[in-house]
Amino acid sequence: MEKTKVRHEVLKMRFEEVYDRFQKGILTTGEASELLGVSVSVFYRKRVRYEEEGNEGFYDRRLGKTSPHRAGDAEVKRITKLYEEKYRGFNVKHFHEFACREHGLRYGYTWTKTQLERLGLVRKSKRGGDHRLRRERRPMTGMMLHQDGSTHNWIPGLGYNVDLIVTMDDADSEITSAFFVLQEGTESSFQGIKDTIEKYGLFCSFYTDRGSHYWTTPEAGGRVDKHNLTQVGRGLRQLGIHHIAAYSPQARGRSERMFGTLQNRLPKEIALEGITTLEAANQYLQEVYLPRHNQQFTTKSKEEKTAYVPWIGGDLNEVLCHQEERVVQNDNTVSYKNLCLQIRKDDLRHHYVRTTVEVRHYLDGSLGLFFGNRCLGRYDALGQVQEPAQHLQKVA
């Protein structure tokens, strides 16, 4: 209060000096207003009050009075107690969203932050930071998708870390696919790509780190081999999607910032819901968190048009799967990962001995055996032949 009064005294002295020069005709109304840093109408109101009431007319009548909008002590106590007992560890913005949505808080973010800082429940944030220039976003959705995984204590009640696999559009930061898995790998990469294509369509390029399931890197820390493709690289090439490798964490800055947001929010919400299993966490992620996250953090792309193209190429599972060649043995069987896949007799060939066939290992664990584009058989995860009607199916 004392600092406010001192400030007003300084402003009053400045006003009196300018007013005196205005009265003597040295300054015009516009010049006087400019010197005081106010508009002409504000200077006029201050001048009228000063002429009618003298020094008392200059002071703000709100000084020393409690604002009618001020929160009562009971509300302050309720909100700070709520944070301390239920939302401890949430950042202020995250807590403020929950308090407004779930507990009827009517006051703004700044008020909430001030109350929590005043009681030492959160640390005061430092202003400023390093000056960085961000890479320009792609102008249209579907031009570039990011994919990355993060190992973290995402499900506190689980007792061990799991991986969160996120696929995100560069143009507007919308998360097109996200799910928890025990360990990141080829299958999780395929799943994120499949989810995105099924929901939005084919995209133009795919931006990832140089993990071994994405790229083959002959020398540690060196350039990737764009000719010796991994299963993910082969699948992307088959779909006509350009694969781009990132060579530094800074190059993946948008993904890194997004994971920072997720790590700060998602584990706290999962713990708040009492979730302790991978299945329940994935259900909460899909049904509750992701729609809310995308609504809040998605930005508007520069162009309203989209670069996504509808997928009309048949079953995506036939592309986004492990594909390996094998030679058929003398008993018309194929060995694959300790399984013996028996080729059934058909009417087109007497046998397939010594021919090269392709084994496709699908995301659900089942397998398919192909000679060119012709399906010779389909098998469950244990290598048992499935229904005869399926094993003769042709795939374009």
Short mmCIF file of C-alpha atoms in Angstrom, two decimals:
data_model
loop_
_atom_site.label_atom_id
_atom_site.label_comp_id
_atom_site.label_asym_id
_atom_site.label_seq_id
_atom_site.Cartn_x
_atom_site.Cartn_y
_atom_site.Cartn_z
CA MET A 1 0.00 0.00 0.00
CA GLU A 2 2.79 2.43 0.90
CA LYS A 3 4.58 1.76 -2.38
CA THR A 4 1.35 2.49 -4.25
CA LYS A 5 0.94 5.82 -2.46
CA VAL A 6 4.54 6.83 -3.21
CA ARG A 7 4.00 5.98 -6.85
CA HIS A 8 0.85 8.08 -6.94
CA GLU A 9 2.70 11.01 -5.38
CA VAL A 10 5.33 10.87 -8.12
CA LEU A 11 2.63 10.70 -10.80
CA LYS A 12 0.76 13.61 -9.18
CA MET A 13 3.90 15.78 -9.22
CA ARG A 14 4.42 14.91 -12.87
CA PHE A 15 0.80 15.71 -13.66
CA GLU A 16 0.97 19.09 -11.84
CA GLU A 17 4.06 20.06 -13.84
CA VAL A 18 2.44 19.17 -17.18
CA TYR A 19 -0.89 20.73 -16.14
CA ASP A 20 0.83 24.00 -15.26
CA ARG A 21 2.51 24.15 -18.68
CA PHE A 22 -0.82 23.34 -20.32
CA GLN A 23 -2.57 26.16 -18.45
CA LYS A 24 0.10 28.61 -19.57
CA GLY A 25 -0.46 27.60 -23.18
CA ILE A 26 3.00 26.09 -23.58
CA LEU A 27 1.58 22.64 -24.30
CA THR A 28 -1.43 21.58 -26.36
CA THR A 29 -3.85 18.91 -25.14
CA GLY A 30 -2.24 16.33 -27.41
CA GLU A 31 1.29 17.21 -26.27
CA ALA A 32 0.30 17.11 -22.59
CA SER A 33 -1.37 13.72 -23.07
CA GLU A 34 1.70 12.34 -24.84
CA LEU A 35 4.04 13.51 -22.07
CA LEU A 36 1.86 11.77 -19.45
CA GLY A 37 1.57 8.63 -21.57
CA VAL A 38 -2.24 8.71 -21.59
CA SER A 39 -4.94 9.34 -24.17
CA VAL A 40 -6.50 12.78 -24.70
CA SER A 41 -9.76 11.64 -23.07
CA VAL A 42 -7.96 10.35 -19.95
CA PHE A 43 -6.02 13.62 -19.63
CA TYR A 44 -9.30 15.52 -19.96
CA ARG A 45 -10.94 13.49 -17.15
CA LYS A 46 -7.93 13.90 -14.85
CA ARG A 47 -7.85 17.65 -15.57
CA VAL A 48 -11.56 18.08 -14.77
CA ARG A 49 -11.29 16.14 -11.51
CA TYR A 50 -8.17 18.04 -10.52
CA GLU A 51 -9.86 21.39 -11.17
CA GLU A 52 -13.00 20.39 -9.26
CA GLU A 53 -11.51 18.50 -6.30
CA GLY A 54 -7.89 19.62 -6.11
CA ASN A 55 -5.31 17.10 -4.91
CA GLU A 56 -7.98 14.67 -3.71
CA GLY A 57 -9.36 14.38 -7.21
CA PHE A 58 -6.12 13.00 -8.53
CA TYR A 59 -6.01 9.90 -6.31
CA ASP A 60 -7.62 6.63 -7.31
CA ARG A 61 -10.73 6.24 -5.16
CA ARG A 62 -10.12 2.47 -5.00
CA LEU A 63 -7.00 2.98 -2.83
CA GLY A 64 -7.43 1.47 0.61
CA LYS A 65 -10.67 -0.32 -0.33
CA THR A 66 -11.14 -4.06 -0.67
CA SER A 67 -12.13 -5.12 -4.16
CA PRO A 68 -15.65 -6.56 -4.34
CA HIS A 69 -14.18 -9.30 -6.58
CA ARG A 70 -11.59 -10.38 -4.03
CA ALA A 71 -11.79 -14.04 -3.04
CA GLY A 72 -12.75 -14.71 0.54
CA ASP A 73 -10.42 -16.39 2.98
CA ALA A 74 -12.57 -19.53 2.89
CA GLU A 75 -12.12 -19.86 -0.89
CA VAL A 76 -8.36 -19.35 -0.63
CA LYS A 77 -8.17 -22.00 2.07
CA ARG A 78 -10.36 -24.40 0.05
CA ILE A 79 -8.26 -24.17 -3.10
CA THR A 80 -4.86 -24.36 -1.40
CA LYS A 81 -6.03 -27.32 0.71
CA LEU A 82 -7.33 -29.02 -2.44
CA TYR A 83 -3.93 -28.67 -4.09
CA GLU A 84 -2.04 -29.83 -0.99
CA GLU A 85 -4.17 -32.89 -0.33
CA LYS A 86 -5.17 -34.10 -3.80
CA TYR A 87 -3.14 -32.44 -6.55
CA ARG A 88 0.29 -32.09 -4.99
CA GLY A 89 2.93 -32.12 -7.75
CA PHE A 90 0.65 -30.77 -10.49
CA ASN A 91 1.99 -27.64 -12.15
CA VAL A 92 -0.18 -24.55 -11.66
CA LYS A 93 -1.73 -24.55 -15.11
CA HIS A 94 -2.63 -28.23 -14.90
CA PHE A 95 -4.09 -27.81 -11.40
CA HIS A 96 -6.04 -24.71 -12.44
CA GLU A 97 -7.70 -26.65 -15.28
CA PHE A 98 -8.80 -29.42 -12.92
CA ALA A 99 -9.91 -26.96 -10.22
CA CYS A 100 -12.11 -25.08 -12.71
CA ARG A 101 -13.51 -28.19 -14.35
CA GLU A 102 -13.93 -30.48 -11.35
CA HIS A 103 -14.21 -28.18 -8.33
CA GLY A 104 -15.91 -24.98 -9.51
CA LEU A 105 -12.98 -22.56 -9.21
CA ARG A 106 -14.05 -19.17 -10.62
CA TYR A 107 -10.77 -17.28 -10.38
CA GLY A 108 -8.04 -17.04 -12.98
CA TYR A 109 -4.70 -18.75 -13.43
CA THR A 110 -2.70 -15.79 -12.07
CA TRP A 111 -4.76 -15.68 -8.87
CA THR A 112 -4.29 -19.42 -8.38
CA LYS A 113 -0.55 -19.18 -9.01
CA THR A 114 -0.20 -16.29 -6.56
CA GLN A 115 -1.99 -18.16 -3.76
CA LEU A 116 0.05 -21.34 -4.23
CA GLU A 117 3.34 -19.41 -4.39
CA ARG A 118 2.43 -17.35 -1.32
CA LEU A 119 2.06 -20.50 0.77
CA GLY A 120 5.16 -22.14 -0.71
CA LEU A 121 3.19 -24.96 -2.34
CA VAL A 122 4.88 -24.27 -5.69
CA ARG A 123 8.17 -22.61 -6.46
CA LYS A 124 8.24 -19.23 -8.13
CA SER A 125 9.17 -19.64 -11.77
CA LYS A 126 12.22 -17.94 -13.21
CA ARG A 127 11.64 -15.49 -15.99
CA GLY A 128 13.56 -15.55 -19.23
CA GLY A 129 15.72 -18.27 -20.71
CA ASP A 130 17.88 -19.10 -23.68
CA HIS A 131 16.95 -17.45 -26.95
CA ARG A 132 15.96 -20.11 -29.45
CA LEU A 133 14.66 -20.05 -32.98
CA ARG A 134 12.08 -22.73 -33.72
CA ARG A 135 11.91 -24.53 -37.02
CA GLU A 136 8.94 -23.42 -39.06
CA ARG A 137 6.03 -25.85 -39.00
CA ARG A 138 4.85 -27.51 -42.18
CA PRO A 139 2.01 -25.41 -43.60
CA MET A 140 -0.48 -28.27 -44.07
CA THR A 141 -1.47 -31.24 -41.94
CA GLY A 142 -0.28 -34.54 -43.34
CA MET A 143 2.96 -33.14 -44.77
CA MET A 144 5.14 -34.41 -41.91
CA LEU A 145 4.45 -36.73 -38.98
CA HIS A 146 6.76 -37.11 -35.98
CA GLN A 147 7.04 -40.38 -34.06
CA ASP A 148 8.98 -40.98 -30.88
CA GLY A 149 8.89 -43.09 -27.73
CA SER A 150 9.61 -42.16 -24.13
CA THR A 151 10.48 -44.51 -21.27
CA HIS A 152 9.07 -43.09 -18.06
CA ASN A 153 7.13 -43.93 -14.91
CA TRP A 154 3.92 -43.24 -16.80
CA ILE A 155 1.78 -45.49 -14.58
CA PRO A 156 2.99 -44.87 -11.00
CA GLY A 157 0.91 -47.73 -9.57
CA LEU A 158 2.45 -50.25 -11.97
CA GLY A 159 5.81 -50.33 -10.23
CA TYR A 160 8.03 -50.17 -13.32
CA ASN A 161 8.62 -47.95 -16.34
CA VAL A 162 6.86 -48.44 -19.66
CA ASP A 163 7.12 -46.73 -23.04
CA LEU A 164 4.68 -44.21 -24.48
CA ILE A 165 4.68 -44.16 -28.29
CA VAL A 166 3.40 -40.92 -29.79
CA THR A 167 2.79 -39.98 -33.42
CA MET A 168 2.17 -36.26 -33.97
CA ASP A 169 1.42 -33.97 -36.91
CA ASP A 170 4.06 -31.28 -37.40
CA ALA A 171 1.65 -28.66 -38.78
CA ASP A 172 -0.68 -28.40 -35.79
CA SER A 173 0.82 -30.66 -33.06
CA GLU A 174 -2.23 -32.92 -33.04
CA ILE A 175 -1.42 -36.34 -31.60
CA THR A 176 -2.70 -38.79 -34.19
CA SER A 177 -1.77 -41.91 -32.20
CA ALA A 178 -0.55 -42.63 -28.66
CA PHE A 179 -0.43 -45.77 -26.54
CA PHE A 180 1.59 -47.47 -23.81
CA VAL A 181 3.73 -50.56 -24.51
CA LEU A 182 6.23 -52.51 -22.47
CA GLN A 183 9.03 -51.69 -24.92
CA GLU A 184 9.35 -49.54 -28.02
CA GLY A 185 10.16 -51.40 -31.23
CA THR A 186 9.12 -52.24 -34.77
CA GLU A 187 5.61 -53.36 -33.79
CA SER A 188 4.87 -50.16 -31.88
CA SER A 189 6.14 -48.05 -34.78
CA PHE A 190 3.92 -49.96 -37.21
CA GLN A 191 0.94 -49.53 -34.87
CA GLY A 192 1.36 -45.75 -34.69
CA ILE A 193 1.62 -45.49 -38.47
CA LYS A 194 -1.39 -47.78 -38.95
CA ASP A 195 -3.54 -45.81 -36.47
CA THR A 196 -2.73 -42.56 -38.25
CA ILE A 197 -3.38 -43.82 -41.78
CA GLU A 198 -6.66 -45.51 -40.80
CA LYS A 199 -7.92 -42.32 -39.12
CA TYR A 200 -6.54 -39.59 -41.39
CA GLY A 201 -5.01 -41.13 -44.52
CA LEU A 202 -1.56 -41.46 -46.08
CA PHE A 203 0.90 -38.71 -45.18
CA CYS A 204 3.96 -37.38 -47.01
CA SER A 205 6.95 -37.79 -44.68
CA PHE A 206 7.87 -39.44 -41.40
CA TYR A 207 10.39 -37.83 -39.01
CA THR A 208 12.09 -40.07 -36.43
CA ASP A 209 15.26 -40.51 -34.43
CA ARG A 210 17.90 -43.03 -35.52
CA GLY A 211 16.75 -45.90 -33.31
CA SER A 212 17.68 -49.36 -34.57
CA HIS A 213 14.09 -50.23 -35.45
CA TYR A 214 13.88 -47.12 -37.66
CA TRP A 215 17.31 -47.08 -39.33
CA THR A 216 20.45 -49.09 -39.90
CA THR A 217 23.44 -47.01 -38.80
CA PRO A 218 26.80 -48.57 -39.81
CA GLU A 219 28.85 -46.36 -37.45
CA ALA A 220 27.64 -45.28 -34.03
CA GLY A 221 26.58 -41.66 -34.20
CA GLY A 222 27.10 -41.60 -37.97
CA ARG A 223 24.86 -41.24 -40.98
CA VAL A 224 22.03 -43.70 -41.54
CA ASP A 225 22.10 -46.25 -44.38
CA LYS A 226 19.19 -45.35 -46.65
CA HIS A 227 19.64 -48.48 -48.78
CA ASN A 228 19.81 -51.19 -46.10
CA LEU A 229 16.29 -50.70 -44.80
CA THR A 230 14.77 -51.89 -41.54
CA GLN A 231 11.28 -53.36 -41.49
CA VAL A 232 9.87 -49.89 -40.70
CA GLY A 233 11.88 -48.34 -43.53
CA ARG A 234 10.68 -51.03 -45.95
CA GLY A 235 7.06 -50.48 -44.90
CA LEU A 236 7.31 -46.71 -45.36
CA ARG A 237 8.90 -47.10 -48.79
CA GLN A 238 6.17 -49.55 -49.79
CA LEU A 239 3.57 -46.95 -48.76
CA GLY A 240 5.40 -44.15 -50.60
CA ILE A 241 6.16 -42.20 -47.40
CA HIS A 242 9.48 -40.33 -47.23
CA HIS A 243 11.49 -41.26 -44.12
CA ILE A 244 13.58 -38.47 -42.50
CA ALA A 245 16.25 -39.10 -39.85
CA ALA A 246 16.92 -36.61 -37.03
CA TYR A 247 20.58 -36.08 -36.12
CA SER A 248 20.23 -34.21 -32.81
CA PRO A 249 17.76 -33.83 -29.92
CA GLN A 250 17.32 -30.19 -30.95
CA ALA A 251 16.07 -31.33 -34.35
CA ARG A 252 13.25 -33.13 -32.53
CA GLY A 253 12.49 -30.12 -30.35
CA ARG A 254 8.76 -30.14 -31.04
CA SER A 255 8.48 -33.79 -29.98
CA GLU A 256 10.69 -33.20 -26.94
CA ARG A 257 8.52 -30.29 -25.76
CA MET A 258 5.39 -32.35 -26.28
CA PHE A 259 6.81 -35.20 -24.17
CA GLY A 260 7.67 -32.66 -21.47
CA THR A 261 4.02 -31.68 -21.33
CA LEU A 262 2.88 -35.31 -21.26
CA GLN A 263 5.33 -36.29 -18.51
CA ASN A 264 4.19 -33.36 -16.41
CA ARG A 265 0.49 -34.19 -16.75
CA LEU A 266 -0.31 -37.76 -17.72
CA PRO A 267 1.27 -39.71 -14.78
CA LYS A 268 -0.45 -37.40 -12.28
CA GLU A 269 -3.84 -37.90 -13.88
CA ILE A 270 -3.33 -41.68 -14.06
CA ALA A 271 -2.36 -41.76 -10.38
CA LEU A 272 -5.34 -39.54 -9.52
CA GLU A 273 -7.65 -42.06 -11.22
CA GLY A 274 -6.09 -44.96 -9.28
CA ILE A 275 -5.07 -46.77 -12.48
CA THR A 276 -2.53 -49.59 -11.97
CA THR A 277 -2.62 -51.66 -15.18
CA LEU A 278 -1.39 -51.12 -18.72
CA GLU A 279 -4.80 -51.90 -20.20
CA ALA A 280 -6.65 -49.41 -17.99
CA ALA A 281 -3.99 -46.75 -18.65
CA ASN A 282 -4.39 -47.17 -22.42
CA GLN A 283 -8.16 -46.92 -22.08
CA TYR A 284 -7.89 -43.69 -20.07
CA LEU A 285 -5.34 -42.32 -22.55
CA GLN A 286 -7.60 -42.99 -25.56
CA GLU A 287 -10.99 -42.10 -24.11
CA VAL A 288 -10.22 -39.25 -21.69
CA TYR A 289 -6.78 -37.72 -21.96
CA LEU A 290 -6.07 -37.54 -25.71
CA PRO A 291 -9.31 -35.76 -26.73
CA ARG A 292 -8.72 -33.17 -24.03
CA HIS A 293 -5.03 -32.80 -24.87
CA ASN A 294 -5.65 -32.31 -28.59
CA GLN A 295 -8.39 -29.79 -27.93
CA GLN A 296 -6.09 -27.74 -25.70
CA PHE A 297 -2.69 -28.03 -27.36
CA THR A 298 -3.47 -28.38 -31.07
CA THR A 299 -2.65 -25.21 -33.01
CA LYS A 300 -4.12 -24.00 -36.27
CA SER A 301 -2.10 -24.92 -39.36
CA LYS A 302 -1.22 -22.18 -41.84
CA GLU A 303 -3.23 -23.78 -44.62
CA GLU A 304 -6.76 -25.10 -44.21
CA LYS A 305 -6.15 -27.75 -46.89
CA THR A 306 -4.66 -31.09 -45.89
CA ALA A 307 -1.97 -33.26 -47.48
CA TYR A 308 -3.51 -36.49 -46.18
CA VAL A 309 -4.64 -38.85 -48.96
CA PRO A 310 -7.27 -41.55 -48.29
CA TRP A 311 -5.82 -45.08 -48.15
CA ILE A 312 -7.34 -47.31 -50.84
CA GLY A 313 -4.61 -49.94 -51.07
CA GLY A 314 -6.32 -52.80 -49.25
CA ASP A 315 -5.37 -54.30 -45.92
CA LEU A 316 -2.66 -52.21 -44.21
CA ASN A 317 -1.68 -55.24 -42.14
CA GLU A 318 -0.14 -56.78 -45.26
CA VAL A 319 2.31 -53.86 -45.49
CA LEU A 320 2.88 -52.92 -41.84
CA CYS A 321 4.24 -56.26 -40.70
CA HIS A 322 7.53 -58.17 -40.54
CA GLN A 323 8.39 -59.62 -43.94
CA GLU A 324 11.16 -62.18 -44.28
CA GLU A 325 12.11 -64.63 -47.03
CA ARG A 326 12.51 -68.37 -46.40
CA VAL A 327 13.28 -71.41 -48.58
CA VAL A 328 10.74 -74.25 -48.49
CA GLN A 329 12.12 -77.54 -47.16
CA ASN A 330 11.69 -81.01 -48.68
CA ASP A 331 8.54 -81.75 -46.66
CA ASN A 332 6.85 -78.53 -47.83
CA THR A 333 7.43 -76.78 -44.53
CA VAL A 334 9.00 -73.43 -43.65
CA SER A 335 10.95 -72.76 -40.46
CA TYR A 336 10.35 -69.39 -38.81
CA LYS A 337 11.31 -68.44 -35.23
CA ASN A 338 11.20 -72.04 -33.93
CA LEU A 339 7.86 -72.63 -35.68
CA CYS A 340 7.22 -75.13 -38.46
CA LEU A 341 4.74 -73.76 -40.98
CA GLN A 342 3.17 -76.52 -43.09
CA ILE A 343 2.14 -75.62 -46.66
CA ARG A 344 -1.10 -77.38 -47.54
CA LYS A 345 -1.57 -79.16 -50.86
CA ASP A 346 -3.31 -77.10 -53.52
CA ASP A 347 -4.35 -77.56 -57.17
CA LEU A 348 -1.90 -75.08 -58.75
CA ARG A 349 1.44 -76.79 -57.95
CA HIS A 350 2.52 -80.26 -57.00
CA HIS A 351 4.87 -78.85 -54.36
CA TYR A 352 6.87 -75.75 -53.33
CA VAL A 353 10.13 -77.50 -52.39
CA ARG A 354 13.20 -75.23 -52.79
CA THR A 355 11.12 -72.22 -53.74
CA THR A 356 11.58 -68.90 -51.97
CA VAL A 357 8.51 -67.74 -50.08
CA GLU A 358 7.76 -64.76 -47.87
CA VAL A 359 6.68 -65.01 -44.23
CA ARG A 360 4.58 -62.13 -42.93
CA HIS A 361 4.38 -61.73 -39.17
CA TYR A 362 1.40 -59.52 -38.28
CA LEU A 363 0.91 -57.17 -35.34
CA ASP A 364 -1.57 -59.55 -33.66
CA GLY A 365 1.02 -62.35 -33.67
CA SER A 366 -0.52 -64.37 -36.52
CA LEU A 367 1.44 -65.28 -39.65
CA GLY A 368 0.93 -65.49 -43.39
CA LEU A 369 2.93 -67.38 -46.03
CA PHE A 370 3.15 -65.93 -49.57
CA PHE A 371 4.49 -67.01 -52.92
CA GLY A 372 4.60 -63.71 -54.79
CA ASN A 373 1.21 -62.15 -54.12
CA ARG A 374 -0.46 -65.51 -53.60
CA CYS A 375 -1.28 -66.51 -50.03
CA LEU A 376 -0.25 -70.12 -49.38
CA GLY A 377 -1.47 -70.26 -45.82
CA ARG A 378 -2.37 -68.37 -42.66
CA TYR A 379 -1.30 -69.48 -39.19
CA ASP A 380 -1.95 -68.52 -35.59
CA ALA A 381 0.80 -67.39 -33.23
CA LEU A 382 1.71 -71.05 -32.51
CA GLY A 383 2.11 -71.92 -36.19
CA GLN A 384 -1.14 -73.88 -36.46
CA VAL A 385 -2.93 -73.67 -39.83
CA GLN A 386 -6.08 -71.58 -39.67
CA GLU A 387 -9.34 -72.27 -41.50
CA PRO A 388 -8.90 -73.65 -45.07
CA ALA A 389 -11.10 -70.89 -46.46
CA GLN A 390 -8.54 -68.33 -45.39
CA HIS A 391 -5.29 -69.94 -46.41
CA LEU A 392 -6.03 -69.79 -50.15
CA GLN A 393 -6.90 -66.09 -50.12
CA LYS A 394 -5.12 -63.98 -52.73
CA VAL A 395 -3.71 -60.59 -51.78
CA ALA A 396 -3.14 -57.89 -54.38
#
